[in-house]
Short mmCIF file of C-alpha atoms and ligand atoms in Angstrom, two decimals:
data_model
loop_
_atom_site.label_atom_id
_atom_site.label_comp_id
_atom_site.label_asym_id
_atom_site.label_seq_id
_atom_site.Cartn_x
_atom_site.Cartn_y
_atom_site.Cartn_z
CA UNK A 24 84.38 79.96 74.12
CA UNK A 25 80.70 79.55 74.98
CA UNK A 26 78.83 81.98 77.21
CA UNK A 27 77.72 80.88 80.69
CA UNK A 28 74.16 81.59 81.74
CA UNK A 29 75.30 84.14 84.33
CA UNK A 30 77.87 85.88 82.11
CA UNK A 31 77.13 89.53 81.33
CA UNK A 32 75.75 90.07 77.82
CA UNK A 33 75.65 93.55 76.34
CA UNK A 34 73.46 94.04 73.28
CA UNK A 35 74.07 97.27 71.35
CA UNK A 36 71.00 98.34 69.37
CA UNK A 37 67.35 98.05 70.40
CA UNK A 38 65.76 97.38 67.02
CA UNK A 39 64.14 94.14 65.96
CA UNK A 40 67.46 92.28 65.85
CA UNK A 41 68.66 93.39 69.30
CA UNK A 42 65.41 93.18 71.25
CA UNK A 43 64.33 89.82 69.80
CA UNK A 44 67.78 88.45 70.69
CA UNK A 45 67.56 89.82 74.23
CA UNK A 46 64.15 88.28 74.87
CA UNK A 47 65.08 84.88 73.49
CA UNK A 48 68.39 84.69 75.40
CA UNK A 49 66.46 85.57 78.55
CA UNK A 50 64.02 82.73 77.81
CA UNK A 51 66.98 80.38 77.43
CA UNK A 52 68.18 81.22 80.93
CA UNK A 53 70.78 83.97 80.44
CA UNK A 54 70.32 86.18 83.48
CA UNK A 55 72.51 89.25 82.94
CA UNK A 56 71.37 90.97 79.74
CA UNK A 57 71.57 94.70 79.04
CA UNK A 58 70.41 96.38 75.83
CA UNK A 59 71.68 99.87 74.99
CA UNK A 60 70.63 102.30 72.28
CA UNK A 61 71.13 105.94 71.25
CA UNK A 62 67.39 106.47 71.67
CA UNK A 63 64.59 104.84 73.62
CA UNK A 64 62.87 102.11 71.59
CA UNK A 65 60.95 102.57 69.31
CA UNK A 66 64.05 104.58 68.29
CA UNK A 67 63.24 107.82 66.46
CA UNK A 68 65.33 106.97 63.39
CA UNK A 69 65.79 103.19 63.68
CA UNK A 70 65.01 100.96 60.73
CA UNK A 71 62.44 99.02 62.78
CA UNK A 72 60.03 101.87 63.42
CA UNK A 73 57.34 104.24 62.10
CA UNK A 74 53.76 103.32 61.29
CA UNK A 75 54.16 100.19 59.17
CA UNK A 76 56.17 97.31 57.71
CA UNK A 77 55.01 94.75 55.15
CA UNK A 78 54.36 91.30 56.60
CA UNK A 79 54.61 88.76 53.79
CA UNK A 80 55.73 85.20 53.21
CA UNK A 81 56.28 85.89 49.51
CA UNK A 82 59.91 84.95 49.04
CA UNK A 83 61.83 83.37 46.18
CA UNK A 84 64.13 81.87 48.83
CA UNK A 85 62.54 78.84 50.59
CA UNK A 86 64.43 79.49 53.85
CA UNK A 87 63.02 82.99 54.36
CA UNK A 88 59.62 81.69 53.21
CA UNK A 89 59.68 79.07 55.96
CA UNK A 90 60.78 81.63 58.55
CA UNK A 91 58.09 84.07 57.41
CA UNK A 92 55.44 81.36 57.81
CA UNK A 93 56.65 80.73 61.36
CA UNK A 94 56.60 84.46 62.05
CA UNK A 95 53.07 84.64 60.63
CA UNK A 96 51.90 82.41 63.49
CA UNK A 97 53.26 85.01 65.89
CA UNK A 98 51.66 87.91 64.03
CA UNK A 99 48.24 86.22 64.10
CA UNK A 100 48.44 85.32 67.82
CA UNK A 101 50.86 87.07 70.17
CA UNK A 102 51.13 90.19 67.98
CA UNK A 103 47.60 90.19 66.55
CA UNK A 104 46.87 93.68 67.89
CA UNK A 105 49.79 95.03 65.83
CA UNK A 106 49.03 93.03 62.66
CA UNK A 107 46.57 93.95 59.89
CA UNK A 108 45.80 91.30 57.30
CA UNK A 109 45.03 93.49 54.32
CA UNK A 110 46.35 91.08 51.67
CA UNK A 111 49.42 91.71 49.51
CA UNK A 112 49.49 92.44 45.77
CA UNK A 113 52.58 92.51 43.56
CA UNK A 114 52.63 94.10 40.11
CA UNK A 115 55.27 94.23 37.41
CA UNK A 116 55.63 95.77 33.97
CA UNK A 117 57.88 92.88 32.96
CA UNK A 118 55.97 89.68 32.26
CA UNK A 119 57.37 86.78 34.31
CA UNK A 120 59.29 88.97 36.75
CA UNK A 121 61.98 86.63 38.06
CA UNK A 122 61.47 87.29 41.77
CA UNK A 123 57.68 86.98 41.50
CA UNK A 124 57.91 83.71 39.56
CA UNK A 125 60.32 82.36 42.18
CA UNK A 126 58.07 83.42 45.00
CA UNK A 127 54.97 81.90 43.38
CA UNK A 128 56.65 78.53 42.93
CA UNK A 129 57.94 78.51 46.53
CA UNK A 130 54.47 79.31 47.86
CA UNK A 131 52.75 76.75 45.61
CA UNK A 132 55.29 74.05 46.48
CA UNK A 133 54.28 74.57 50.10
CA UNK A 134 50.57 74.35 49.26
CA UNK A 135 49.83 78.06 49.63
CA UNK A 136 47.04 79.85 47.73
CA UNK A 137 47.59 82.72 45.28
CA UNK A 138 45.43 84.68 42.88
CA UNK A 139 47.14 85.11 39.51
CA UNK A 140 46.55 88.50 37.86
CA UNK A 141 47.73 88.15 34.24
CA UNK A 142 45.92 91.46 33.76
CA UNK A 143 46.75 93.44 36.90
CA UNK A 144 43.55 95.48 36.54
CA UNK A 145 41.75 92.38 37.78
CA UNK A 146 42.89 93.39 41.27
CA UNK A 147 39.63 95.42 41.27
CA UNK A 148 37.64 92.17 41.18
CA UNK A 149 39.16 91.37 44.57
CA UNK A 150 39.39 94.94 45.91
CA UNK A 151 36.89 97.21 44.14
CA UNK A 152 38.25 100.32 45.88
CA UNK A 153 41.72 100.01 44.31
CA UNK A 154 42.09 102.94 41.90
CA UNK A 155 45.69 102.22 40.86
CA UNK A 156 46.50 102.59 37.21
CA UNK A 157 47.95 99.12 36.55
CA UNK A 158 46.89 98.69 32.92
CA UNK A 159 49.50 96.71 30.98
CA UNK A 160 51.00 95.17 34.11
CA UNK A 161 50.70 91.62 35.43
CA UNK A 162 50.88 90.39 38.96
CA UNK A 163 49.50 88.24 41.72
CA UNK A 164 47.75 88.57 45.05
CA UNK A 165 48.38 86.70 48.27
CA UNK A 166 45.52 86.90 50.78
CA UNK A 167 47.87 85.83 53.59
CA UNK A 168 49.85 88.97 54.24
CA UNK A 169 49.49 92.60 55.15
CA UNK A 170 51.30 94.96 57.44
CA UNK A 171 52.25 95.56 61.06
CA UNK A 172 52.46 98.66 63.20
CA UNK A 173 56.25 98.75 63.43
CA UNK A 174 56.75 101.19 66.31
CA UNK A 175 53.90 99.54 68.24
CA UNK A 176 55.42 96.07 67.83
CA UNK A 177 58.85 97.29 68.95
CA UNK A 178 57.30 99.01 71.94
CA UNK A 179 55.58 95.76 72.89
CA UNK A 180 58.78 93.76 72.44
CA UNK A 181 60.80 96.27 74.51
CA UNK A 182 58.18 96.11 77.23
CA UNK A 183 58.31 92.30 77.27
CA UNK A 184 62.09 92.58 77.66
CA UNK A 185 62.01 94.78 80.76
CA UNK A 186 59.18 92.74 82.30
CA UNK A 187 61.36 89.64 81.82
CA UNK A 188 64.24 91.31 83.70
CA UNK A 189 66.36 92.72 80.88
CA UNK A 190 67.83 96.21 81.36
CA UNK A 191 67.42 98.76 78.59
CA UNK A 192 69.56 101.91 78.70
CA UNK A 193 68.88 104.72 76.22
CA UNK A 194 70.47 108.10 75.57
CA UNK A 195 74.11 109.11 76.17
CA UNK A 196 74.66 106.29 78.69
CA UNK A 197 73.61 103.85 75.98
CA UNK A 198 75.44 105.47 73.07
CA UNK A 199 78.50 103.51 72.02
CA UNK A 200 81.42 105.22 70.28
CA UNK A 201 83.73 102.21 69.99
CA UNK A 202 84.39 98.66 71.06
CA UNK A 203 86.63 98.27 74.08
CA UNK A 204 89.32 95.69 73.46
CA UNK A 205 92.00 93.80 75.32
CA UNK A 206 94.20 92.34 72.61
CA UNK A 207 91.90 90.56 70.15
CA UNK A 208 89.16 90.21 72.76
CA UNK A 209 86.21 92.58 73.01
CA UNK A 210 85.60 93.28 76.69
CA UNK A 211 82.91 95.94 76.47
CA UNK A 212 82.16 99.28 74.88
CA UNK A 213 83.16 102.92 75.25
CA UNK A 214 80.30 105.37 75.64
CA UNK A 215 79.90 108.82 74.17
CA UNK A 216 80.56 110.73 77.42
CA UNK A 217 83.62 108.73 78.34
CA UNK A 218 82.07 106.02 80.51
CA UNK A 219 82.67 102.35 79.87
CA UNK A 220 80.39 99.32 79.94
CA UNK A 221 82.15 96.01 80.45
CA UNK A 222 80.66 92.68 79.40
CA UNK A 223 81.68 89.06 78.79
CA UNK A 224 79.88 89.11 75.44
CA UNK A 225 79.05 92.07 73.23
CA UNK A 226 76.35 91.59 70.59
CA UNK A 227 76.20 94.22 67.86
CA UNK A 228 72.70 94.68 66.49
CA UNK A 229 73.42 98.21 65.39
CA UNK A 230 71.77 97.97 61.96
CA UNK A 231 72.87 100.62 59.47
CA UNK A 232 75.34 102.09 61.99
CA UNK A 233 77.35 98.86 62.38
CA UNK A 234 80.05 99.88 59.89
CA UNK A 235 80.96 102.79 62.19
CA UNK A 236 82.02 100.41 64.96
CA UNK A 237 83.47 97.56 63.00
CA UNK A 238 85.32 97.20 59.73
CA UNK A 239 82.69 95.25 57.76
CA UNK A 240 82.69 97.21 54.49
CA UNK A 241 83.20 93.94 52.58
CA UNK A 242 80.07 92.39 54.09
CA UNK A 243 77.53 95.20 54.53
CA UNK A 244 76.82 98.77 53.51
CA UNK A 245 74.10 101.25 54.41
CA UNK A 246 71.61 102.86 52.02
CA UNK A 247 68.88 105.41 52.65
CA UNK A 248 65.46 104.54 51.20
CA UNK A 249 62.75 107.17 50.69
CA UNK A 250 59.53 107.09 52.70
CA UNK A 251 56.59 109.55 52.50
CA UNK A 252 53.43 109.98 54.55
CA UNK A 253 50.11 111.56 53.53
CA UNK A 254 47.34 112.70 55.86
CA UNK A 255 43.89 111.58 54.68
CA UNK A 256 40.54 112.86 55.85
CA UNK A 257 38.18 110.44 57.59
CA UNK A 258 36.15 110.09 54.35
CA UNK A 259 39.20 109.40 52.21
CA UNK A 260 40.49 106.83 54.69
CA UNK A 261 37.14 105.06 54.50
CA UNK A 262 37.35 105.03 50.70
CA UNK A 263 40.78 103.31 50.77
CA UNK A 264 40.16 101.16 53.83
CA UNK A 265 39.86 97.89 51.93
CA UNK A 266 42.95 97.88 49.76
CA UNK A 267 45.90 95.50 49.99
CA UNK A 268 49.53 96.40 50.52
CA UNK A 269 50.69 96.98 46.92
CA UNK A 270 54.16 96.89 45.41
CA UNK A 271 55.22 97.90 41.95
CA UNK A 272 58.18 95.58 41.37
CA UNK A 273 59.29 97.68 38.38
CA UNK A 274 59.77 100.90 40.34
CA UNK A 275 60.15 99.39 43.83
CA UNK A 276 57.44 101.74 45.15
CA UNK A 277 54.99 100.21 47.63
CA UNK A 278 52.00 101.49 49.56
CA UNK A 279 49.99 100.60 52.64
CA UNK A 280 46.30 101.02 53.40
CA UNK A 281 45.57 104.02 55.67
CA UNK A 282 46.24 103.53 59.38
CA UNK A 283 43.08 103.01 61.42
CA UNK A 284 42.21 106.03 63.62
CA UNK A 285 45.03 108.29 62.38
CA UNK A 286 44.27 107.92 58.63
CA UNK A 287 47.84 108.16 57.42
CA UNK A 288 48.85 106.70 54.07
CA UNK A 289 52.46 105.64 53.58
CA UNK A 290 54.55 105.03 50.48
CA UNK A 291 58.15 103.91 50.28
CA UNK A 292 60.59 102.53 47.73
CA UNK A 293 62.29 99.15 48.00
CA UNK A 294 65.24 100.04 45.80
CA UNK A 295 68.99 100.51 45.75
CA UNK A 296 68.71 103.77 47.64
CA UNK A 297 71.14 106.58 48.43
CA UNK A 298 74.63 106.54 49.89
CA UNK A 299 76.33 109.15 52.03
CA UNK A 300 80.06 109.68 52.36
CA UNK A 301 81.13 110.04 55.97
CA UNK A 302 84.62 110.12 57.38
CA UNK A 303 84.62 107.94 60.45
CA UNK A 304 87.20 106.45 62.77
CA UNK A 305 86.33 102.75 62.68
CA UNK A 306 88.08 100.58 65.25
CA UNK A 307 91.18 102.76 65.03
CA UNK A 308 91.24 103.21 61.25
CA UNK A 309 90.09 106.23 59.24
CA UNK A 310 87.36 105.19 56.80
CA UNK A 311 85.09 106.86 54.31
CA UNK A 312 81.75 105.06 54.29
CA UNK A 313 78.00 105.34 53.71
CA UNK A 314 76.09 105.63 56.96
CA UNK A 315 73.23 107.47 58.59
CA UNK A 316 74.16 110.22 61.05
CA UNK A 317 75.17 108.99 64.48
CA UNK A 318 74.96 112.08 66.71
CA UNK A 319 71.39 113.12 66.00
CA UNK A 320 68.14 111.70 64.65
CA UNK A 321 68.00 110.99 60.92
CA UNK A 322 64.23 111.40 61.03
CA UNK A 323 64.33 115.01 62.23
CA UNK A 324 64.67 117.11 59.07
CA UNK A 325 62.04 115.58 56.79
CA UNK A 326 64.43 116.07 53.85
CA UNK A 327 64.40 113.85 50.75
CA UNK A 328 66.61 114.29 47.68
CA UNK A 329 64.55 115.74 44.81
CA UNK A 330 64.66 112.60 42.67
CA UNK A 331 63.57 110.45 45.63
CA UNK A 332 60.66 112.78 46.28
CA UNK A 333 59.72 112.70 42.61
CA UNK A 334 59.72 108.90 42.41
CA UNK A 335 57.47 108.61 45.47
CA UNK A 336 55.22 111.29 43.99
CA UNK A 337 54.97 109.31 40.74
CA UNK A 338 54.16 106.21 42.75
CA UNK A 339 51.44 108.13 44.57
CA UNK A 340 49.92 109.28 41.27
CA UNK A 341 49.98 105.73 39.92
CA UNK A 342 48.58 104.03 43.02
CA UNK A 343 46.22 106.79 44.21
CA UNK A 344 45.47 109.06 41.23
CA UNK A 345 43.03 111.22 43.23
CA UNK A 346 45.68 112.03 45.85
CA UNK A 347 48.50 112.71 43.41
CA UNK A 348 49.09 116.36 44.34
CA UNK A 349 48.54 116.05 48.09
CA UNK A 350 51.51 117.50 50.04
CA UNK A 351 53.52 115.12 52.22
CA UNK A 352 52.73 115.10 55.92
CA UNK A 353 56.29 113.94 56.51
CA UNK A 354 59.19 112.36 54.63
CA UNK A 355 62.42 110.65 55.54
CA UNK A 356 65.21 108.37 54.43
CA UNK A 357 64.96 105.04 56.24
CA UNK A 358 68.22 103.09 56.44
CA UNK A 359 68.80 99.60 55.08
CA UNK A 360 71.79 97.48 56.11
CA UNK A 361 72.52 95.97 52.71
CA UNK A 362 74.39 92.73 52.12
CA UNK A 363 75.50 91.17 48.81
CA UNK A 364 72.58 88.72 48.48
CA UNK A 365 70.19 90.13 51.05
CA UNK A 366 71.22 87.55 53.65
CA UNK A 367 71.45 88.52 57.32
CA UNK A 368 74.75 88.54 59.22
CA UNK A 369 74.34 86.45 62.36
CA UNK A 370 77.65 85.10 63.57
CA UNK A 371 80.46 85.20 66.10
CA UNK A 372 83.18 87.49 64.81
CA UNK A 373 85.78 85.28 63.10
CA UNK A 374 88.78 86.82 64.89
CA UNK A 375 87.59 89.01 67.79
CA UNK A 376 86.54 86.93 70.77
CA UNK A 377 83.61 88.14 72.84
CA UNK A 378 81.89 89.70 69.84
CA UNK A 379 78.76 88.46 68.05
CA UNK A 380 76.85 90.17 65.24
CA UNK A 381 73.13 90.14 64.53
CA UNK A 382 72.45 92.53 61.68
CA UNK A 383 72.25 92.81 57.89
CA UNK A 384 68.45 93.18 57.70
CA UNK A 385 68.82 94.17 54.02
CA UNK A 386 65.37 95.73 53.79
CA UNK A 387 63.40 92.66 54.81
CA UNK A 388 64.13 91.81 58.45
CA UNK A 389 61.19 93.29 60.30
CA UNK A 390 58.56 90.66 59.47
CA UNK A 391 60.52 88.04 61.42
CA UNK A 392 60.08 89.89 64.73
CA UNK A 393 58.14 87.07 66.49
CA UNK A 394 60.76 84.40 65.71
CA UNK A 395 64.00 86.16 64.75
CA UNK A 396 65.46 85.85 68.26
CA UNK A 397 65.22 82.06 68.12
CA UNK A 398 67.30 81.91 64.96
CA UNK A 399 69.83 84.38 66.37
CA UNK A 400 70.09 82.54 69.70
CA UNK A 401 70.61 79.24 67.85
CA UNK A 402 73.56 80.79 65.99
CA UNK A 403 74.85 82.36 69.22
CA UNK A 404 74.73 79.00 71.03
CA UNK A 405 76.19 77.09 68.07
CA UNK A 406 72.95 75.12 67.62
CA UNK A 407 71.92 76.40 64.20
CA UNK A 408 72.03 73.97 61.30
CA UNK A 409 75.05 74.22 59.01
CA UNK A 410 73.12 75.73 56.08
CA UNK A 411 71.98 78.69 58.21
CA UNK A 412 75.40 79.18 59.74
CA UNK A 413 76.88 79.39 56.24
CA UNK A 414 74.10 81.65 54.97
CA UNK A 415 74.53 84.19 57.77
CA UNK A 416 78.28 83.87 58.23
CA UNK A 417 80.46 86.94 58.69
CA UNK A 418 83.34 86.48 56.30
CA UNK A 419 86.75 87.94 56.91
CA UNK A 420 87.55 90.96 54.74
CA UNK A 421 89.81 88.85 52.50
CA UNK A 422 87.08 86.25 51.78
CA UNK A 423 84.84 88.66 49.92
CA UNK A 424 85.72 91.20 47.28
CA UNK A 425 83.82 94.41 47.99
CA UNK A 426 81.04 94.24 45.44
CA UNK A 427 77.55 95.58 45.01
CA UNK A 428 75.19 95.04 47.93
CA UNK A 429 72.24 94.56 45.62
CA UNK A 430 70.16 92.25 47.79
CA UNK A 431 68.04 89.29 46.76
CA UNK A 432 66.66 90.41 43.39
CA UNK A 433 63.42 91.87 44.78
CA UNK A 434 64.26 95.55 44.31
CA UNK A 435 63.19 98.00 41.65
CA UNK A 436 63.97 101.50 40.45
CA UNK A 437 67.25 103.31 39.71
CA UNK A 438 70.70 102.15 40.89
CA UNK A 439 72.32 103.34 44.14
CA UNK A 440 73.19 107.03 43.97
CA UNK A 441 75.76 108.80 46.12
CA UNK A 442 74.36 112.04 47.51
CA UNK A 443 76.20 115.27 46.72
CA UNK A 444 77.82 117.03 49.70
CA UNK A 445 75.05 119.66 49.51
CA UNK A 446 72.31 117.01 49.64
CA UNK A 447 74.08 115.18 52.43
CA UNK A 448 74.29 118.37 54.46
CA UNK A 449 70.50 118.64 54.37
CA UNK A 450 69.87 115.20 55.90
C1 FAD B 520 62.00 102.16 54.56
C2 FAD B 520 62.13 100.76 55.06
C3 FAD B 520 61.14 99.85 54.74
C4 FAD B 520 61.23 98.54 55.15
N1 FAD B 520 60.22 97.70 54.87
C5 FAD B 520 60.21 96.46 55.39
C6 FAD B 520 59.07 95.66 55.26
O1 FAD B 520 58.07 96.10 54.67
N2 FAD B 520 59.08 94.41 55.80
C7 FAD B 520 60.16 93.93 56.47
O2 FAD B 520 60.11 92.80 56.93
N3 FAD B 520 61.27 94.70 56.62
C8 FAD B 520 61.30 95.94 56.11
N4 FAD B 520 62.38 96.75 56.26
C9 FAD B 520 63.59 96.20 56.87
C10 FAD B 520 63.53 96.12 58.36
O3 FAD B 520 62.84 97.23 58.87
C11 FAD B 520 64.96 96.03 58.88
O4 FAD B 520 65.60 94.89 58.31
C12 FAD B 520 65.02 95.92 60.38
O5 FAD B 520 64.17 96.84 61.00
C13 FAD B 520 66.44 96.11 60.85
O6 FAD B 520 66.45 96.04 62.25
P1 FAD B 520 67.77 96.31 63.08
O7 FAD B 520 67.47 95.89 64.47
O8 FAD B 520 68.93 95.70 62.38
O9 FAD B 520 68.02 97.86 62.94
P2 FAD B 520 67.41 99.18 63.76
O10 FAD B 520 65.98 98.96 64.00
O11 FAD B 520 67.87 100.34 63.04
O12 FAD B 520 68.16 99.00 65.14
C14 FAD B 520 69.49 99.39 65.30
C15 FAD B 520 69.56 100.26 66.51
O13 FAD B 520 70.92 100.39 66.90
C16 FAD B 520 71.08 101.66 67.47
N5 FAD B 520 72.50 101.97 67.39
C17 FAD B 520 73.27 101.95 66.28
N6 FAD B 520 74.53 102.27 66.58
C18 FAD B 520 74.56 102.50 67.91
C19 FAD B 520 75.58 102.88 68.81
N7 FAD B 520 76.83 103.05 68.38
N8 FAD B 520 75.27 103.05 70.10
C20 FAD B 520 74.00 102.84 70.53
N9 FAD B 520 72.98 102.49 69.74
C21 FAD B 520 73.27 102.31 68.42
C22 FAD B 520 70.21 102.57 66.63
O14 FAD B 520 69.87 103.73 67.34
C23 FAD B 520 69.02 101.67 66.33
O15 FAD B 520 67.96 101.89 67.19
C24 FAD B 520 62.34 98.09 55.88
C25 FAD B 520 63.35 99.00 56.22
C26 FAD B 520 63.24 100.33 55.83
C27 FAD B 520 64.32 101.27 56.21
C1 NAG B 521 55.32 100.95 38.01
O1 NAG B 521 56.63 101.38 37.75
C2 NAG B 521 56.90 101.58 36.39
C3 NAG B 521 58.40 101.87 36.26
O2 NAG B 521 58.74 103.02 37.00
C4 NAG B 521 56.01 102.68 35.85
O3 NAG B 521 56.25 102.84 34.47
C5 NAG B 521 54.55 102.29 36.09
O4 NAG B 521 53.71 103.34 35.69
C6 NAG B 521 54.32 102.00 37.54
N1 NAG B 521 52.93 101.57 37.76
C7 NAG B 521 52.29 101.73 38.93
C8 NAG B 521 50.89 101.26 39.00
O5 NAG B 521 52.81 102.22 39.89
#
């Protein structure tokens, strides 16, 4: 049942889940680890990349709060060159937004400091250069938080992996079309050009693409979330240099301060997103499911559905009124791996031996990069406490009715919308 230290381990997917697992298993003495991916990390269209991710400990769930505090130690030491402590401000049109109230009480119970903003306009007392139109909203500010250079952090993590002796294979020889099975045991993977990679243990950390390899429609689904980038001039970047990461919990739209040196401003929406309808052969069965494209990069076209573009544009006008009509430098849908309550899926497959899953990031996994591998390796080795094993368990299809994958109550904006075939063709 358990994996020996010299057994071959094949990790599919070189995002934050896969690479952090690889590095931690290597630290624990596993000597034969290979990570494969469609693209070289930082993967062009992975969920763990581009210029930024929010780093926050603001959670209504005490477990993720505790993990985020542990990760924060990593961001302020080992990953300090990738981390920017801008502060984090949350606003809502609804007084006593449930998620924000939950988060405040979790932080206070742990002795953390917050600035209450019953009138959100008071954010300007802390950050005079904020120009956002937040009249009528309430909120709070947490000075401990900010953002990380996502692609840069993944690059650093991937580099640590190869230095430690882990192999990383990218491109067609790392692109997996299906699991290779012998009876109910997974013995490796089949690659896109017909080759095979055999392994004693296969770990799927394939993010939003996981449902193409394995029938997990009851436990996870994939949604595209809009992201837009704006090029600022040097002078504009200076003007907005000292602003926090801001999220409008009513619309789900959030923004980052401009990137140092490159002066790029980013907005995205933490919402219910967009679904595609793809016909895929999953583990021998024909399925229709929502998934990003597999064969080519989902970041290549720069296409956003019109309503997604419009909601980011509105967010831009509300957060940065002076930049409201500035054309996008780039846009894309970034893919979440949604789960019913926003909990990760970190578990041995209940019926297929030799298969372990580490996925289900549900729009909030990146911030755990410095410590995620430890939690995953504990589950892999059967050392994780019972509450975590239950929380991140992969249920059998019959255990769970297929319901909405709405996450943890932190999202805003309109419900999930299925793209029309015409829209989908433009992705
Ligand atoms: C727009 C957006 C904003 C977000 N904001 C935040 C945030 O502010 N803070 C935060 O903490 N989290 C955030 N998240 C969530 C976080 O980024 C994800 O939870 C996390 O990156 C998921 O990592 P992953 O390793 O599961 O997936 P990925 O990084 O996508 O890694 C999966 C990899 O598997 C590869 N792969 C898939 N299938 C195959 C195959 N068959 N063969 C070979 N390779 C394969 C893919 O190429 C990919 O590189 C955000 C996500 C998005 C999309
Ligand atoms: C926040 O979102 C709500 C709902 O979409 C919107 O009415 C409001 O203007 C937004 N405010 C800001 C500052 O983004």
